[in-house]
Amino acid sequence: MGKKEKPVLNRYTEELATVVCIDQSYTHAGFSVWDLNTATLLNFTQFGYEKTWTNKDKRIAQGAAALSLASMFECNAVIVEEPRMFPSAQTKARLHEIVATVSNMVELPVYMVNTTTWKAATVGHRASKAETVQYVLEHFNVTADDDVADAICIGEAVGKGVKIKRFF
């Protein structure tokens, strides 16, 4: 009988097994699902928002998508990219509202990872969106838009043990 592989542990959190990773933006959201025990990308998807959607609509849509993926793959955490530079504090607060809604809907812990941190662990901390898309194509054989590519890289970085912090 072979020795069971130890799960990936991130020293900044409790043990994580299967996670949903989200890259949110103003017009789209990218999602990836990772099995951190085996460093396996399980799924990825993306959806765009309608121009007429309110911020509440966006929160509910992201929450529903995360809930669906978390249920399907029996995830035990959600990882989101930490909102960074925004034109206003109000915009940053709106993205935080989306994360809070996702947390409430999926009833799982939500962690945030800094953009520079996940990029440094994967594509390089100064990588452009185009370089991230190319990296995902070369390393995962996945053709993806920039939001999905970011979500895939977020999951890979978390699997490598980058610093993440509990948000909800």
PDB file of C-alpha atoms in Angstrom:
ATOM      1  CA  MET A   1       0.000   0.000   0.000  1.00  0.00           C
ATOM      2  CA  GLY A   2       1.478   3.352  -1.050  1.00  0.00           C
ATOM      3  CA  LYS A   3       1.981   6.218   1.310  1.00  0.00           C
ATOM      4  CA  LYS A   4      -0.839   8.781   1.162  1.00  0.00           C
ATOM      5  CA  GLU A   5       0.282  12.188  -0.074  1.00  0.00           C
ATOM      6  CA  LYS A   6       0.181  14.930   2.528  1.00  0.00           C
ATOM      7  CA  PRO A   7      -2.179  17.791   1.754  1.00  0.00           C
ATOM      8  CA  VAL A   8      -0.731  21.126   0.794  1.00  0.00           C
ATOM      9  CA  LEU A   9      -0.595  23.340   3.842  1.00  0.00           C
ATOM     10  CA  ASN A  10      -0.458  27.087   3.693  1.00  0.00           C
ATOM     11  CA  ARG A  11       1.213  28.303   6.855  1.00  0.00           C
ATOM     12  CA  TYR A  12      -1.080  31.336   6.901  1.00  0.00           C
ATOM     13  CA  THR A  13      -4.307  29.320   7.075  1.00  0.00           C
ATOM     14  CA  GLU A  14      -5.679  26.058   8.313  1.00  0.00           C
ATOM     15  CA  GLU A  15      -5.478  23.085   5.985  1.00  0.00           C
ATOM     16  CA  LEU A  16      -7.109  23.711   2.631  1.00  0.00           C
ATOM     17  CA  ALA A  17      -8.127  20.911   0.297  1.00  0.00           C
ATOM     18  CA  THR A  18     -10.314  22.012  -2.604  1.00  0.00           C
ATOM     19  CA  VAL A  19     -10.864  25.704  -3.276  1.00  0.00           C
ATOM     20  CA  VAL A  20     -12.748  28.023  -5.614  1.00  0.00           C
ATOM     21  CA  CYS A  21     -10.586  30.931  -6.793  1.00  0.00           C
ATOM     22  CA  ILE A  22     -12.194  34.124  -8.086  1.00  0.00           C
ATOM     23  CA  ASP A  23     -10.754  37.005 -10.074  1.00  0.00           C
ATOM     24  CA  GLN A  24     -13.334  39.763 -10.059  1.00  0.00           C
ATOM     25  CA  SER A  25     -13.451  42.840 -12.256  1.00  0.00           C
ATOM     26  CA  TYR A  26     -15.925  45.467 -13.322  1.00  0.00           C
ATOM     27  CA  THR A  27     -17.145  43.571 -16.393  1.00  0.00           C
ATOM     28  CA  HIS A  28     -16.308  39.860 -15.868  1.00  0.00           C
ATOM     29  CA  ALA A  29     -15.403  37.324 -13.231  1.00  0.00           C
ATOM     30  CA  GLY A  30     -13.033  34.405 -13.713  1.00  0.00           C
ATOM     31  CA  PHE A  31     -13.304  31.242 -11.622  1.00  0.00           C
ATOM     32  CA  SER A  32     -11.043  28.237 -11.118  1.00  0.00           C
ATOM     33  CA  VAL A  33     -11.358  25.182  -8.885  1.00  0.00           C
ATOM     34  CA  TRP A  34      -8.236  23.539  -7.476  1.00  0.00           C
ATOM     35  CA  ASP A  35      -7.519  20.343  -5.587  1.00  0.00           C
ATOM     36  CA  LEU A  36      -4.594  21.550  -3.494  1.00  0.00           C
ATOM     37  CA  ASN A  37      -3.804  18.031  -2.259  1.00  0.00           C
ATOM     38  CA  THR A  38      -2.767  17.016  -5.757  1.00  0.00           C
ATOM     39  CA  ALA A  39      -2.082  20.471  -7.239  1.00  0.00           C
ATOM     40  CA  THR A  40      -4.729  19.756  -9.878  1.00  0.00           C
ATOM     41  CA  LEU A  41      -6.804  22.303 -11.760  1.00  0.00           C
ATOM     42  CA  LEU A  42     -10.287  20.766 -11.709  1.00  0.00           C
ATOM     43  CA  ASN A  43     -12.391  23.341 -13.532  1.00  0.00           C
ATOM     44  CA  PHE A  44     -12.513  26.927 -14.750  1.00  0.00           C
ATOM     45  CA  THR A  45     -15.168  29.242 -16.111  1.00  0.00           C
ATOM     46  CA  GLN A  46     -15.938  32.887 -16.765  1.00  0.00           C
ATOM     47  CA  PHE A  47     -18.988  35.045 -17.132  1.00  0.00           C
ATOM     48  CA  GLY A  48     -19.634  38.657 -18.011  1.00  0.00           C
ATOM     49  CA  TYR A  49     -21.985  41.096 -16.427  1.00  0.00           C
ATOM     50  CA  GLU A  50     -24.764  42.810 -18.327  1.00  0.00           C
ATOM     51  CA  LYS A  51     -24.332  46.582 -18.539  1.00  0.00           C
ATOM     52  CA  THR A  52     -27.699  47.039 -16.852  1.00  0.00           C
ATOM     53  CA  TRP A  53     -26.777  44.930 -13.805  1.00  0.00           C
ATOM     54  CA  THR A  54     -26.659  46.663 -10.471  1.00  0.00           C
ATOM     55  CA  ASN A  55     -23.894  45.973  -7.973  1.00  0.00           C
ATOM     56  CA  LYS A  56     -26.389  43.773  -6.099  1.00  0.00           C
ATOM     57  CA  ASP A  57     -26.986  41.753  -9.303  1.00  0.00           C
ATOM     58  CA  LYS A  58     -23.234  41.246  -9.675  1.00  0.00           C
ATOM     59  CA  ARG A  59     -22.907  40.132  -6.041  1.00  0.00           C
ATOM     60  CA  ILE A  60     -25.694  37.601  -6.422  1.00  0.00           C
ATOM     61  CA  ALA A  61     -24.316  36.282  -9.735  1.00  0.00           C
ATOM     62  CA  GLN A  62     -20.810  35.799  -8.326  1.00  0.00           C
ATOM     63  CA  GLY A  63     -22.210  34.207  -5.200  1.00  0.00           C
ATOM     64  CA  ALA A  64     -24.366  31.818  -7.212  1.00  0.00           C
ATOM     65  CA  ALA A  65     -21.456  30.817  -9.454  1.00  0.00           C
ATOM     66  CA  ALA A  66     -19.140  30.273  -6.483  1.00  0.00           C
ATOM     67  CA  LEU A  67     -21.843  28.318  -4.648  1.00  0.00           C
ATOM     68  CA  SER A  68     -22.429  26.100  -7.660  1.00  0.00           C
ATOM     69  CA  LEU A  69     -18.723  25.318  -8.074  1.00  0.00           C
ATOM     70  CA  ALA A  70     -18.154  24.884  -4.331  1.00  0.00           C
ATOM     71  CA  SER A  71     -21.038  22.412  -4.125  1.00  0.00           C
ATOM     72  CA  MET A  72     -20.080  20.503  -7.256  1.00  0.00           C
ATOM     73  CA  PHE A  73     -16.450  20.025  -6.158  1.00  0.00           C
ATOM     74  CA  GLU A  74     -17.023  19.883  -2.369  1.00  0.00           C
ATOM     75  CA  CYS A  75     -14.775  22.886  -1.766  1.00  0.00           C
ATOM     76  CA  ASN A  76     -13.823  23.976   1.713  1.00  0.00           C
ATOM     77  CA  ALA A  77     -12.728  27.567   0.989  1.00  0.00           C
ATOM     78  CA  VAL A  78     -12.966  30.442  -1.464  1.00  0.00           C
ATOM     79  CA  ILE A  79      -9.915  32.482  -2.492  1.00  0.00           C
ATOM     80  CA  VAL A  80     -10.340  35.929  -4.051  1.00  0.00           C
ATOM     81  CA  GLU A  81      -7.874  38.435  -5.380  1.00  0.00           C
ATOM     82  CA  GLU A  82      -7.542  41.333  -2.979  1.00  0.00           C
ATOM     83  CA  PRO A  83      -8.996  44.505  -4.513  1.00  0.00           C
ATOM     84  CA  ARG A  84      -6.169  46.946  -5.101  1.00  0.00           C
ATOM     85  CA  MET A  85      -6.024  50.249  -6.987  1.00  0.00           C
ATOM     86  CA  PHE A  86      -9.423  51.785  -7.638  1.00  0.00           C
ATOM     87  CA  PRO A  87     -10.648  55.201  -8.671  1.00  0.00           C
ATOM     88  CA  SER A  88     -12.493  55.572  -5.378  1.00  0.00           C
ATOM     89  CA  ALA A  89     -12.971  54.059  -1.951  1.00  0.00           C
ATOM     90  CA  GLN A  90     -16.609  53.524  -2.954  1.00  0.00           C
ATOM     91  CA  THR A  91     -15.580  51.193  -5.808  1.00  0.00           C
ATOM     92  CA  LYS A  92     -13.331  49.185  -3.492  1.00  0.00           C
ATOM     93  CA  ALA A  93     -16.207  48.938  -1.007  1.00  0.00           C
ATOM     94  CA  ARG A  94     -18.475  47.593  -3.772  1.00  0.00           C
ATOM     95  CA  LEU A  95     -16.010  44.816  -4.587  1.00  0.00           C
ATOM     96  CA  HIS A  96     -15.774  44.004  -0.873  1.00  0.00           C
ATOM     97  CA  GLU A  97     -19.602  43.752  -0.841  1.00  0.00           C
ATOM     98  CA  ILE A  98     -19.379  41.171  -3.627  1.00  0.00           C
ATOM     99  CA  VAL A  99     -16.916  39.127  -1.555  1.00  0.00           C
ATOM    100  CA  ALA A 100     -19.158  39.397   1.509  1.00  0.00           C
ATOM    101  CA  THR A 101     -22.155  38.184  -0.501  1.00  0.00           C
ATOM    102  CA  VAL A 102     -20.163  35.249  -1.865  1.00  0.00           C
ATOM    103  CA  SER A 103     -19.083  34.370   1.687  1.00  0.00           C
ATOM    104  CA  ASN A 104     -22.652  34.436   2.985  1.00  0.00           C
ATOM    105  CA  MET A 105     -24.020  32.397   0.089  1.00  0.00           C
ATOM    106  CA  VAL A 106     -21.414  29.635   0.085  1.00  0.00           C
ATOM    107  CA  GLU A 107     -21.034  29.485   3.884  1.00  0.00           C
ATOM    108  CA  LEU A 108     -17.305  28.836   3.510  1.00  0.00           C
ATOM    109  CA  PRO A 109     -14.301  30.775   4.712  1.00  0.00           C
ATOM    110  CA  VAL A 110     -13.104  33.396   2.239  1.00  0.00           C
ATOM    111  CA  TYR A 111      -9.427  34.292   1.937  1.00  0.00           C
ATOM    112  CA  MET A 112      -7.752  37.084   0.011  1.00  0.00           C
ATOM    113  CA  VAL A 113      -4.453  36.985  -1.814  1.00  0.00           C
ATOM    114  CA  ASN A 114      -2.496  40.048  -2.912  1.00  0.00           C
ATOM    115  CA  THR A 115      -2.041  40.432  -6.676  1.00  0.00           C
ATOM    116  CA  THR A 116       1.713  40.941  -6.459  1.00  0.00           C
ATOM    117  CA  THR A 117       2.012  37.876  -4.200  1.00  0.00           C
ATOM    118  CA  TRP A 118       0.240  35.442  -6.543  1.00  0.00           C
ATOM    119  CA  LYS A 119       1.949  36.870  -9.616  1.00  0.00           C
ATOM    120  CA  ALA A 120       5.395  36.532  -8.038  1.00  0.00           C
ATOM    121  CA  ALA A 121       4.698  32.838  -7.334  1.00  0.00           C
ATOM    122  CA  THR A 122       3.521  32.136 -10.881  1.00  0.00           C
ATOM    123  CA  VAL A 123       4.018  34.477 -13.845  1.00  0.00           C
ATOM    124  CA  GLY A 124       6.300  37.098 -12.296  1.00  0.00           C
ATOM    125  CA  HIS A 125       5.212  40.073 -10.223  1.00  0.00           C
ATOM    126  CA  ARG A 126       5.247  42.540 -13.143  1.00  0.00           C
ATOM    127  CA  ALA A 127       3.509  40.286 -15.677  1.00  0.00           C
ATOM    128  CA  SER A 128       0.896  41.865 -17.918  1.00  0.00           C
ATOM    129  CA  LYS A 129      -2.533  40.365 -18.507  1.00  0.00           C
ATOM    130  CA  ALA A 130      -1.333  39.085 -21.894  1.00  0.00           C
ATOM    131  CA  GLU A 131       1.661  37.379 -20.249  1.00  0.00           C
ATOM    132  CA  THR A 132      -0.646  35.735 -17.710  1.00  0.00           C
ATOM    133  CA  VAL A 133      -2.889  34.415 -20.496  1.00  0.00           C
ATOM    134  CA  GLN A 134       0.197  33.061 -22.307  1.00  0.00           C
ATOM    135  CA  TYR A 135       1.505  31.460 -19.093  1.00  0.00           C
ATOM    136  CA  VAL A 136      -1.787  29.607 -18.573  1.00  0.00           C
ATOM    137  CA  LEU A 137      -1.752  28.427 -22.181  1.00  0.00           C
ATOM    138  CA  GLU A 138       1.827  27.133 -21.861  1.00  0.00           C
ATOM    139  CA  HIS A 139       1.572  25.589 -18.376  1.00  0.00           C
ATOM    140  CA  PHE A 140      -1.998  24.278 -18.363  1.00  0.00           C
ATOM    141  CA  ASN A 141      -2.824  24.033 -22.070  1.00  0.00           C
ATOM    142  CA  VAL A 142      -5.850  26.244 -21.419  1.00  0.00           C
ATOM    143  CA  THR A 143      -6.981  29.041 -23.699  1.00  0.00           C
ATOM    144  CA  ALA A 144      -8.548  31.581 -21.358  1.00  0.00           C
ATOM    145  CA  ASP A 145      -9.411  35.245 -21.086  1.00  0.00           C
ATOM    146  CA  ASP A 146      -7.444  37.341 -18.601  1.00  0.00           C
ATOM    147  CA  ASP A 147      -9.910  36.927 -15.708  1.00  0.00           C
ATOM    148  CA  VAL A 148      -9.921  33.139 -15.952  1.00  0.00           C
ATOM    149  CA  ALA A 149      -6.134  33.090 -16.411  1.00  0.00           C
ATOM    150  CA  ASP A 150      -5.773  35.159 -13.236  1.00  0.00           C
ATOM    151  CA  ALA A 151      -8.109  32.809 -11.336  1.00  0.00           C
ATOM    152  CA  ILE A 152      -6.071  29.810 -12.478  1.00  0.00           C
ATOM    153  CA  CYS A 153      -2.818  31.459 -11.386  1.00  0.00           C
ATOM    154  CA  ILE A 154      -4.339  32.425  -8.029  1.00  0.00           C
ATOM    155  CA  GLY A 155      -5.094  28.762  -7.359  1.00  0.00           C
ATOM    156  CA  GLU A 156      -1.636  27.664  -8.442  1.00  0.00           C
ATOM    157  CA  ALA A 157      -0.027  30.248  -6.148  1.00  0.00           C
ATOM    158  CA  VAL A 158      -2.147  29.212  -3.151  1.00  0.00           C
ATOM    159  CA  GLY A 159      -1.087  25.619  -3.809  1.00  0.00           C
ATOM    160  CA  LYS A 160       2.512  26.797  -3.633  1.00  0.00           C
ATOM    161  CA  GLY A 161       1.856  28.227  -0.177  1.00  0.00           C
ATOM    162  CA  VAL A 162       1.756  31.978  -0.765  1.00  0.00           C
ATOM    163  CA  LYS A 163       0.528  34.250   1.997  1.00  0.00           C
ATOM    164  CA  ILE A 164      -3.249  34.574   2.111  1.00  0.00           C
ATOM    165  CA  LYS A 165      -5.385  36.202   4.759  1.00  0.00           C
ATOM    166  CA  ARG A 166      -8.816  35.364   6.097  1.00  0.00           C
ATOM    167  CA  PHE A 167     -11.412  37.873   4.944  1.00  0.00           C
ATOM    168  CA  PHE A 168     -14.682  36.303   6.148  1.00  0.00           C
TER     169      PHE A 168
END
